[in-house]
Structure formats: structure tokens, C-alpha cells
Amino acid sequence: MYLNADDLTPLYVQIAQWLELEILNGTLQSDEKVYSQYQLAEMFNVNPATAAKGLSLLAGENLLYKKRGLGMFVAPQAKEKIRAKRIKQNLQQLVLQVVAEAERLQVSQAELIAMIKNVEPPKEE
Amino acid sequence: MSLSTINLFTNVKRQLNYKLKANAGILFSLVAVQLLAALLSYNGTVSIGWGSGTSFISLRLVSGDIIIIFSLIWAFTAGLIVAANSQRYDFVFVTNRLSSNLSSVAVLFILSVGGGVSATLCGILLRVYLLLNNNSISSTYLSPYILLIGICSAVLYSLLFSAIGYFLGILSQRNKAYAVLLPALFFGLLFVEARSVGSTRHILSVIYFFIKESSLLIFALKILLAVALLYSAVILIANRMEVRQ
Amino acid sequence: MQSVECNNLTKRYGSVYAVNDLSFSIAENSITGLIGRNGAGKTTLLKMLAGFSLPTSGTVNIFGQNPFNNLLVSANLIFIDDEMVLPENMNLGEILKAAATFYENWQAGLASGLLDYFSLDLCSYYPQLSKGMKSTFNMILGIAARCPITIFDEPTVGMDAAVRKDFYRALLKDYLQQPRTIILSSHLLGEIEDLLDNILLIDAGEKRLHLPMDELRSYAVGLSGNFKLLNELVKKEDIIFQQQLGKDKIYLVVRNRNIDFSAAKLKGLEISPVAANDLCVYLTAKHKGGIDDVFKHN
């Protein structure tokens, strides 16, 4: 698995985002053990300290919790928290951009909504 | 991660193993050199002929001297090569200067024993060949005692010559100028001495110091002392040398 | 614990300072990238760390000891570079066997596995290998020795892209199994930046930066927009790189400090992150305008 090297988002943030996705799509359930920094380092081909930073980023948001000597686990309600956060941060940003672009291109609100309705949601892999 | 501890003697042993393999080519060259010397010796070092009328007497003096001389040149070259190789190959793996020099000494010691013994035996081979061709009257019998003395002195001379080679090899690594200066100095002195007489002949007196010695024991002591001096000088000189400048 | 410590380290060849007054330390069990342009003094520095050469002034400490002519340091530090000379009459298999006798942590299985993977023949001889294959073999020696300090000086010279990628992955995987102090030198940061804990950037023998990788990524920002507006906003000494974009537009790379980002956004300036590799190039450039400067004056 390789991270996007051209993306200038810091690697540890990319790792954190990937873990969030894993929690969102249910691969990682509440109170389930998360990958260790070493596993993540190997999966993403990055320095283990970088991977650890990704984990502590999520721990700082209380999405993960630490069991001493056992590693990191998914916090209860992590999925809901991530969902709320992403709606607030990502989706609204994206909508803002879409609306702005639509305005530049003089696409009416109705047309835009129709376009959104016609988009087929990507199939889960 | 914890550090590996290291003992000088253990490392010298490991290096000796490695360097014997890395310098194996020198042993092959020994065989070639001694075969060539034996071939050259076969025609005799001295050959005199008388003839009057119908009879002709020819006298050939065949000896193992050429083999010994060739072997000593080989030992000198071996010293030079081991010095060059230790600078190139040793520092790839674990070493310091002392360990590198001690293992070189061990390699040269083994090579000298091999060279000295085989040179003497090669001389015997020559005698045997002459005996089988039976057209020669020669002192083909060698007492074991004389043979032993022959082997010992050949080995000791090889030790000395390889030590001189190694000394010059390391010295010229320290500064390339030595590679030119020292041979120039040596041959220059030879010329000067050829023109002078008596007590000013230093090189000659140094050579006599060794070759005029009649007691094997004292001879061995003299050689070993000279060898020890040379190697101590090398160890001192090499101690502050940098690697792969 | 610090594995490597240098204080005011200087190496002079004649009147040229190859390394000039360098002071830094490297923590145990970390991967450090030594970055600099050709001739910046990387190899000179690494040779002093390995105990191969003597500093003109200043000190080097490896495990708290002077590495020069030091057997303990030699047993615990391996220095891999493309000037390595290996015996020409020993085949690769024999060389690996010899190496195994010298290093306590030697991984024979790993070495032969890697040799096999990179299609190197145990029976071939070192001088017959191509440049890239030599580098590959050196790299195998460096990884399999598992020395507490492992130094690679430009390890990927001559390797093709696929081998380089495999090499860095092999290095990382072995590092995860046995953490140690690794120093990698390269003039290209791009291909190693993901592996690194820290970066040490040197230029003309002097230290430019010694930072954790994350801090390097936020060390500078790119700003582009109106020439006048940018000049008001940015202090001159913070400018690292500048490039003219059209008539009155300019792109600046500036130190990420004292910048009022909200003011910049309000004035319609574009803010963008700067790739670590580009930043290193800009920081070690002699002219703030890069190669364009040459053409401007002629």
C-alpha cells in the first residue's frame, strides 16, 4: 500500500485519514485493536515514528484509546464522531466548492441538484 | 540495540582467515616463480668447458641458489601486495590499524614459511632430477640436519624480505613520495658504496651482519629482531593514517 | 541516548573547508537523511563518523568514543559507499561468508534471500558486476550486518528505479525488525523522505537544517500573487526562493513565521505547501531566483 507522495498532506495525517475510513466502513469495530505503529509503517512504507504520530493524532481526538501494553483500540462511538467531523469539515467544504464552481459556470441551483441526484454512488470495494 | 563487544585477538584471527583467502593469488604466484627458477637453474649457474683434440670436458654447477633468490624477491613482493591489499580490503569489515597490521604479519609469516620451505624442497627436487639423469656427479645427498638449516634460513630470509616489502608498502601509502624516494635512496647508496671502500660501506656491512653469521641461533635472533623492528615501525607509522583518502 | 555526537567538526583539505564547524547529534534508533548537493561535504562527514578520517578540528563521538582507529566502533558501525573495494579473487558467496565472521548480528538467511531476489549469482565476482549490481551487493552487506550504526553513502548509485524502491523497503522492513541508527545520504530527498525521522541538510560543509521530517514539511510555505502585495506582507530575510510569474505576479517560498495568513487570503494571495525536496533545493541554491538568475543577467 502506498501513500500519495504528490499529495502535500503530511503523511501522518494521511495515515490517520485512512484509519478513519477503516473505522467508518466498519473494517475496524468499536473496542477492536488497531494496527500497531510497526504494522502501519510496513503497510504504508513509512518511518514508524510517522505512523505513531498518525495514531496519536486519532488518540488526541479520543477516537482511539490506549490499553497499556496491549496497544491502541477503537473508542466507542468513534464511528459517529468521525462521521460528524467529516460532514462538518469535508463535506461542507466540498459543497461550498461545488456551489462556487456552479456559480462561476452559471449552473442554476436546480440543475446542480439534478446533477447530484444523477450521480451513482461509488460501489464499496 | 546493544553493542557487540570485541577482542583484538579474536578479530586478528577472523582477519587472518579473510586475508589468507583475499591474498590467495600470492601463493599461486609462488608456484609459478619457483617453477621458473627451477627451469633456469637446470642449465646451471656456473658452466665451464675444456676441450683439446677429441675430448671435451664440460662442468656445470647446478644449485638451488636461483630458486632461493627468486623466492626472496617473491617474498618482498608479497609484502608489498599484502600492504596494498590490507589498505583496500581490511576496512570494508571490522578492523583498526593494529588489528590490520597484526593480521598482515600473520599472513606474511605463513607465506614466508610456505615460501622458504618450498624453495628448499624445490632445490632438492632439482637434485633428484639431476640424479635420475645420472650424467652428473653431484653431492645429491643432504643430511637432514643440513636440510633443516637450509629450510630455517630460507624461511628466516623470507620473513625479513616480506617485512621489508610490507614496511615499504605501508610507508608509501602514508605518502606516495616514499614509493619513489626509498628505492632511489637505496640504489643511490649502492652506487656511492661501489665507489668507496672500507668502513663507509654501510649497506654492505648491514648485509654482512646477516650473511656472515655462522650460528643458526644467533642468525635467527638477528633476523627476528630486524623483523620485529620493521613491524613495530609500521604499527607506529600506520596508527594515525586515514583510510581511503 | 545519542549514538552520534559532533561538536564544531571541521575538515579542511588545503584551503577548502569540506566540513565546516558542524555540531549536531543523532539519537539512537532513528533514521536520518543526510541531504546536500554534490560536493556539499556529505562523504567527508560520513568518513569522519566512520572513523576513516581525522577531523582538522572539533570532535566526533560514536557511542561516546572517538571512532578513529577504534575497534569497538568498527565492530558496531558499517559504512557502505560506492568506493568500497572487495577482494577480486573471492566470489560473492565467499565474501558473504567472510562478512558473517566479522559481524555478531549477521543475518545469513536474509543476505542469501536478498541476493537471490536481486538475481545476484553467489559464484560471480565483484569486479565483474555492473555499477548498479555493485550497489545492490553493498546494500545487502549493509542490511545483513545489522550494525547498531549503519551508514549508507549514496547507496542507490546506478540502481534502477525498481531496485531502489525495493532497497528502501527492505531497509525499512529490517529496521522494523531490528531498530538501529541509520544514516542515509542522498542528494535526492524525494525517494527517502517517507523513511526518515530526521533530516540533516548541509551545504558547502555547513549545517543548514537539522529537523524532524514533519517540521521540515511546515518549515516554509509557498505564496503567489501580486508583487507589491507580497512585498508588503513578507520580510525580505524570510524569502527562500522567488520566481517571476507573468508581469506583476510572483511566486515566493518563505519561512513559515510572522505571516498573517488570513490577511494574505483576504488580499487574494494563494498559499500552497512546499514539497520537502524542492525546499532543500531552494535552501542550498546560491541564487534566490535559481537558474533563472543566470539568464536574467545575460
mmCIF file of N, CA and C in Angstrom, chain A residues 16-90:
data_model
loop_
_atom_site.group_PDB
_atom_site.id
_atom_site.type_symbol
_atom_site.label_atom_id
_atom_site.label_comp_id
_atom_site.label_asym_id
_atom_site.label_seq_id
_atom_site.Cartn_x
_atom_site.Cartn_y
_atom_site.Cartn_z
ATOM 1 N N ALA A 16 -3.810 8.793 9.382
ATOM 2 C CA ALA A 16 -4.954 8.980 10.274
ATOM 3 C C ALA A 16 -6.261 8.943 9.485
ATOM 4 N N GLN A 17 -6.232 9.604 8.311
ATOM 5 C CA GLN A 17 -7.451 9.626 7.486
ATOM 6 C C GLN A 17 -7.807 8.223 7.004
ATOM 7 N N TRP A 18 -6.779 7.456 6.667
ATOM 8 C CA TRP A 18 -7.039 6.086 6.201
ATOM 9 C C TRP A 18 -7.651 5.263 7.335
ATOM 10 N N LEU A 19 -7.137 5.447 8.557
ATOM 11 C CA LEU A 19 -7.687 4.716 9.707
ATOM 12 C C LEU A 19 -9.137 5.134 9.968
ATOM 13 N N GLU A 20 -9.401 6.424 9.807
ATOM 14 C CA GLU A 20 -10.781 6.901 9.969
ATOM 15 C C GLU A 20 -11.707 6.190 8.989
ATOM 16 N N LEU A 21 -11.243 6.049 7.745
ATOM 17 C CA LEU A 21 -12.043 5.357 6.731
ATOM 18 C C LEU A 21 -12.299 3.905 7.143
ATOM 19 N N GLU A 22 -11.252 3.264 7.665
ATOM 20 C CA GLU A 22 -11.395 1.878 8.097
ATOM 21 C C GLU A 22 -12.452 1.755 9.196
ATOM 22 N N ILE A 23 -12.495 2.766 10.076
ATOM 23 C CA ILE A 23 -13.500 2.751 11.139
ATOM 24 C C ILE A 23 -14.880 3.046 10.554
ATOM 25 N N LEU A 24 -14.919 4.031 9.634
ATOM 26 C CA LEU A 24 -16.191 4.417 9.015
ATOM 27 C C LEU A 24 -16.834 3.254 8.262
ATOM 28 N N ASN A 25 -16.027 2.551 7.472
ATOM 29 C CA ASN A 25 -16.630 1.479 6.673
ATOM 30 C C ASN A 25 -16.751 0.166 7.451
ATOM 31 N N GLY A 26 -16.431 0.234 8.737
ATOM 32 C CA GLY A 26 -16.710 -0.904 9.603
ATOM 33 C C GLY A 26 -15.656 -1.988 9.626
ATOM 34 N N THR A 27 -14.548 -1.785 8.935
ATOM 35 C CA THR A 27 -13.468 -2.773 8.990
ATOM 36 C C THR A 27 -12.920 -2.868 10.407
ATOM 37 N N LEU A 28 -12.855 -1.703 11.041
ATOM 38 C CA LEU A 28 -12.445 -1.689 12.446
ATOM 39 C C LEU A 28 -13.653 -1.332 13.301
ATOM 40 N N GLN A 29 -14.000 -2.250 14.184
ATOM 41 C CA GLN A 29 -15.186 -2.038 15.033
ATOM 42 C C GLN A 29 -14.793 -1.400 16.365
ATOM 43 N N SER A 30 -15.770 -0.941 17.093
ATOM 44 C CA SER A 30 -15.526 -0.382 18.427
ATOM 45 C C SER A 30 -14.815 -1.415 19.294
ATOM 46 N N ASP A 31 -13.878 -0.935 20.099
ATOM 47 C CA ASP A 31 -13.112 -1.762 21.040
ATOM 48 C C ASP A 31 -12.285 -2.842 20.350
ATOM 49 N N GLU A 32 -12.109 -2.685 19.043
ATOM 50 C CA GLU A 32 -11.232 -3.621 18.351
ATOM 51 C C GLU A 32 -9.816 -3.037 18.320
ATOM 52 N N LYS A 33 -8.828 -3.939 18.332
ATOM 53 C CA LYS A 33 -7.434 -3.480 18.334
ATOM 54 C C LYS A 33 -7.075 -2.890 16.963
ATOM 55 N N VAL A 34 -6.404 -1.752 16.991
ATOM 56 C CA VAL A 34 -5.964 -1.091 15.758
ATOM 57 C C VAL A 34 -4.562 -1.588 15.424
ATOM 58 N N TYR A 35 -4.166 -1.401 14.170
ATOM 59 C CA TYR A 35 -2.796 -1.777 13.761
ATOM 60 C C TYR A 35 -1.758 -1.059 14.619
ATOM 61 N N SER A 36 -0.649 -1.722 14.877
ATOM 62 C CA SER A 36 0.429 -1.077 15.639
ATOM 63 C C SER A 36 1.195 -0.136 14.724
ATOM 64 N N GLN A 37 2.027 0.705 15.331
ATOM 65 C CA GLN A 37 2.804 1.643 14.507
ATOM 66 C C GLN A 37 3.702 0.900 13.536
ATOM 67 N N TYR A 38 4.167 -0.287 13.972
ATOM 68 C CA TYR A 38 5.076 -1.050 13.099
ATOM 69 C C TYR A 38 4.330 -1.648 11.919
ATOM 70 N N GLN A 39 3.117 -2.152 12.198
ATOM 71 C CA GLN A 39 2.307 -2.676 11.093
ATOM 72 C C GLN A 39 1.983 -1.569 10.095
ATOM 73 N N LEU A 40 1.610 -0.414 10.639
ATOM 74 C CA LEU A 40 1.276 0.697 9.746
ATOM 75 C C LEU A 40 2.497 1.144 8.940
ATOM 76 N N ALA A 41 3.658 1.181 9.629
ATOM 77 C CA ALA A 41 4.884 1.598 8.941
ATOM 78 C C ALA A 41 5.157 0.681 7.761
ATOM 79 N N GLU A 42 4.938 -0.624 7.978
ATOM 80 C CA GLU A 42 5.189 -1.561 6.897
ATOM 81 C C GLU A 42 4.147 -1.426 5.795
ATOM 82 N N MET A 43 2.878 -1.279 6.220
ATOM 83 C CA MET A 43 1.815 -1.171 5.218
ATOM 84 C C MET A 43 2.014 0.049 4.318
ATOM 85 N N PHE A 44 2.402 1.166 4.940
ATOM 86 C CA PHE A 44 2.492 2.404 4.163
ATOM 87 C C PHE A 44 3.911 2.753 3.742
ATOM 88 N N ASN A 45 4.870 1.910 4.132
ATOM 89 C CA ASN A 45 6.257 2.169 3.745
ATOM 90 C C ASN A 45 6.755 3.494 4.305
ATOM 91 N N VAL A 46 6.472 3.716 5.549
ATOM 92 C CA VAL A 46 6.940 4.961 6.168
ATOM 93 C C VAL A 46 7.663 4.655 7.474
ATOM 94 N N ASN A 47 8.350 5.632 7.952
ATOM 95 C CA ASN A 47 9.031 5.537 9.235
ATOM 96 C C ASN A 47 8.015 5.246 10.347
ATOM 97 N N PRO A 48 8.341 4.345 11.288
ATOM 98 C CA PRO A 48 7.383 4.006 12.348
ATOM 99 C C PRO A 48 7.000 5.189 13.230
ATOM 100 N N ALA A 49 7.896 6.168 13.349
ATOM 101 C CA ALA A 49 7.556 7.342 14.151
ATOM 102 C C ALA A 49 6.420 8.134 13.489
ATOM 103 N N THR A 50 6.448 8.163 12.155
ATOM 104 C CA THR A 50 5.382 8.842 11.416
ATOM 105 C C THR A 50 4.047 8.134 11.651
ATOM 106 N N ALA A 51 4.104 6.792 11.591
ATOM 107 C CA ALA A 51 2.885 6.012 11.821
ATOM 108 C C ALA A 51 2.368 6.250 13.226
ATOM 109 N N ALA A 52 3.282 6.315 14.198
ATOM 110 C CA ALA A 52 2.885 6.545 15.593
ATOM 111 C C ALA A 52 2.200 7.895 15.723
ATOM 112 N N LYS A 53 2.696 8.856 14.964
ATOM 113 C CA LYS A 53 2.108 10.194 15.024
ATOM 114 C C LYS A 53 0.678 10.188 14.492
ATOM 115 N N GLY A 54 0.448 9.380 13.454
ATOM 116 C CA GLY A 54 -0.898 9.231 12.923
ATOM 117 C C GLY A 54 -1.837 8.658 13.967
ATOM 118 N N LEU A 55 -1.346 7.646 14.685
ATOM 119 C CA LEU A 55 -2.163 7.025 15.727
ATOM 120 C C LEU A 55 -2.457 8.022 16.856
ATOM 121 N N SER A 56 -1.425 8.780 17.252
ATOM 122 C CA SER A 56 -1.653 9.677 18.385
ATOM 123 C C SER A 56 -2.543 10.848 17.985
ATOM 124 N N LEU A 57 -2.572 11.154 16.695
ATOM 125 C CA LEU A 57 -3.491 12.189 16.229
ATOM 126 C C LEU A 57 -4.935 11.763 16.522
ATOM 127 N N LEU A 58 -5.236 10.493 16.207
ATOM 128 C CA LEU A 58 -6.595 9.973 16.450
ATOM 129 C C LEU A 58 -6.853 9.812 17.938
ATOM 130 N N ALA A 59 -5.800 9.405 18.685
ATOM 131 C CA ALA A 59 -5.963 9.258 20.124
ATOM 132 C C ALA A 59 -6.276 10.611 20.748
ATOM 133 N N GLY A 60 -5.634 11.660 20.209
ATOM 134 C CA GLY A 60 -5.859 13.016 20.716
ATOM 135 C C GLY A 60 -7.293 13.471 20.499
ATOM 136 N N GLU A 61 -7.935 12.940 19.454
ATOM 137 C CA GLU A 61 -9.342 13.279 19.196
ATOM 138 C C GLU A 61 -10.275 12.299 19.882
ATOM 139 N N ASN A 62 -9.690 11.464 20.767
ATOM 140 C CA ASN A 62 -10.461 10.440 21.502
ATOM 141 C C ASN A 62 -11.167 9.449 20.582
ATOM 142 N N LEU A 63 -10.611 9.238 19.401
ATOM 143 C CA LEU A 63 -11.183 8.236 18.508
ATOM 144 C C LEU A 63 -10.554 6.869 18.791
ATOM 145 N N LEU A 64 -9.355 6.897 19.380
ATOM 146 C CA LEU A 64 -8.683 5.663 19.796
ATOM 147 C C LEU A 64 -8.367 5.801 21.282
ATOM 148 N N TYR A 65 -8.258 4.656 21.944
ATOM 149 C CA TYR A 65 -7.746 4.711 23.317
ATOM 150 C C TYR A 65 -6.669 3.652 23.482
ATOM 151 N N LYS A 66 -5.836 3.893 24.501
ATOM 152 C CA LYS A 66 -4.662 3.057 24.675
ATOM 153 C C LYS A 66 -4.884 2.089 25.823
ATOM 154 N N LYS A 67 -4.563 0.822 25.615
ATOM 155 C CA LYS A 67 -4.517 -0.118 26.736
ATOM 156 C C LYS A 67 -3.060 -0.416 26.975
ATOM 157 N N ARG A 68 -2.630 -0.165 28.189
ATOM 158 C CA ARG A 68 -1.196 -0.275 28.447
ATOM 159 C C ARG A 68 -0.669 -1.669 28.088
ATOM 160 N N GLY A 69 0.346 -1.709 27.306
ATOM 161 C CA GLY A 69 0.984 -2.975 26.948
ATOM 162 C C GLY A 69 0.240 -3.750 25.866
ATOM 163 N N LEU A 70 -0.930 -3.293 25.501
ATOM 164 C CA LEU A 70 -1.698 -4.043 24.507
ATOM 165 C C LEU A 70 -1.825 -3.306 23.178
ATOM 166 N N GLY A 71 -1.710 -1.981 23.249
ATOM 167 C CA GLY A 71 -1.798 -1.213 22.012
ATOM 168 C C GLY A 71 -3.011 -0.296 21.997
ATOM 169 N N MET A 72 -3.365 0.129 20.786
ATOM 170 C CA MET A 72 -4.456 1.092 20.615
ATOM 171 C C MET A 72 -5.742 0.367 20.212
ATOM 172 N N PHE A 73 -6.884 0.878 20.715
ATOM 173 C CA PHE A 73 -8.181 0.290 20.395
ATOM 174 C C PHE A 73 -9.141 1.377 19.919
ATOM 175 N N VAL A 74 -10.133 0.948 19.142
ATOM 176 C CA VAL A 74 -11.117 1.912 18.632
ATOM 177 C C VAL A 74 -12.052 2.311 19.766
ATOM 178 N N ALA A 75 -12.197 3.606 19.963
ATOM 179 C CA ALA A 75 -13.062 4.095 21.041
ATOM 180 C C ALA A 75 -14.527 3.833 20.693
ATOM 181 N N PRO A 76 -15.373 3.624 21.706
ATOM 182 C CA PRO A 76 -16.808 3.507 21.421
ATOM 183 C C PRO A 76 -17.298 4.824 20.815
ATOM 184 N N GLN A 77 -18.226 4.755 19.968
ATOM 185 C CA GLN A 77 -18.767 5.936 19.278
ATOM 186 C C GLN A 77 -17.769 6.625 18.338
ATOM 187 N N ALA A 78 -16.658 5.987 18.093
ATOM 188 C CA ALA A 78 -15.660 6.603 17.210
ATOM 189 C C ALA A 78 -16.273 6.848 15.834
ATOM 190 N N LYS A 79 -17.044 5.854 15.378
ATOM 191 C CA LYS A 79 -17.622 5.946 14.035
ATOM 192 C C LYS A 79 -18.522 7.183 13.908
ATOM 193 N N GLU A 80 -19.361 7.382 14.924
ATOM 194 C CA GLU A 80 -20.282 8.521 14.887
ATOM 195 C C GLU A 80 -19.513 9.839 14.908
ATOM 196 N N LYS A 81 -18.482 9.852 15.777
ATOM 197 C CA LYS A 81 -17.683 11.083 15.876
ATOM 198 C C LYS A 81 -17.011 11.417 14.551
ATOM 199 N N ILE A 82 -16.476 10.371 13.917
ATOM 200 C CA ILE A 82 -15.790 10.615 12.647
ATOM 201 C C ILE A 82 -16.778 11.116 11.606
ATOM 202 N N ARG A 83 -17.959 10.485 11.622
ATOM 203 C CA ARG A 83 -18.978 10.866 10.650
ATOM 204 C C ARG A 83 -19.341 12.341 10.827
ATOM 205 N N ALA A 84 -19.600 12.720 12.069
ATOM 206 C CA ALA A 84 -19.969 14.102 12.351
ATOM 207 C C ALA A 84 -18.854 15.048 11.924
ATOM 208 N N LYS A 85 -17.636 14.661 12.266
ATOM 209 C CA LYS A 85 -16.500 15.517 11.946
ATOM 210 C C LYS A 85 -16.339 15.698 10.438
ATOM 211 N N ARG A 86 -16.508 14.570 9.746
ATOM 212 C CA ARG A 86 -16.290 14.641 8.293
ATOM 213 C C ARG A 86 -17.376 15.423 7.582
ATOM 214 N N ILE A 87 -18.602 15.294 8.096
ATOM 215 C CA ILE A 87 -19.678 16.088 7.492
ATOM 216 C C ILE A 87 -19.358 17.559 7.654
ATOM 217 N N LYS A 88 -18.921 17.896 8.886
ATOM 218 C CA LYS A 88 -18.668 19.294 9.184
ATOM 219 C C LYS A 88 -17.463 19.821 8.388
ATOM 220 N N GLN A 89 -16.401 19.047 8.397
ATOM 221 C CA GLN A 89 -15.171 19.550 7.777
ATOM 222 C C GLN A 89 -15.102 19.293 6.272
ATOM 223 N N ASN A 90 -15.236 18.033 5.898
ATOM 224 C CA ASN A 90 -15.003 17.691 4.491
ATOM 225 C C ASN A 90 -16.190 18.027 3.603
#
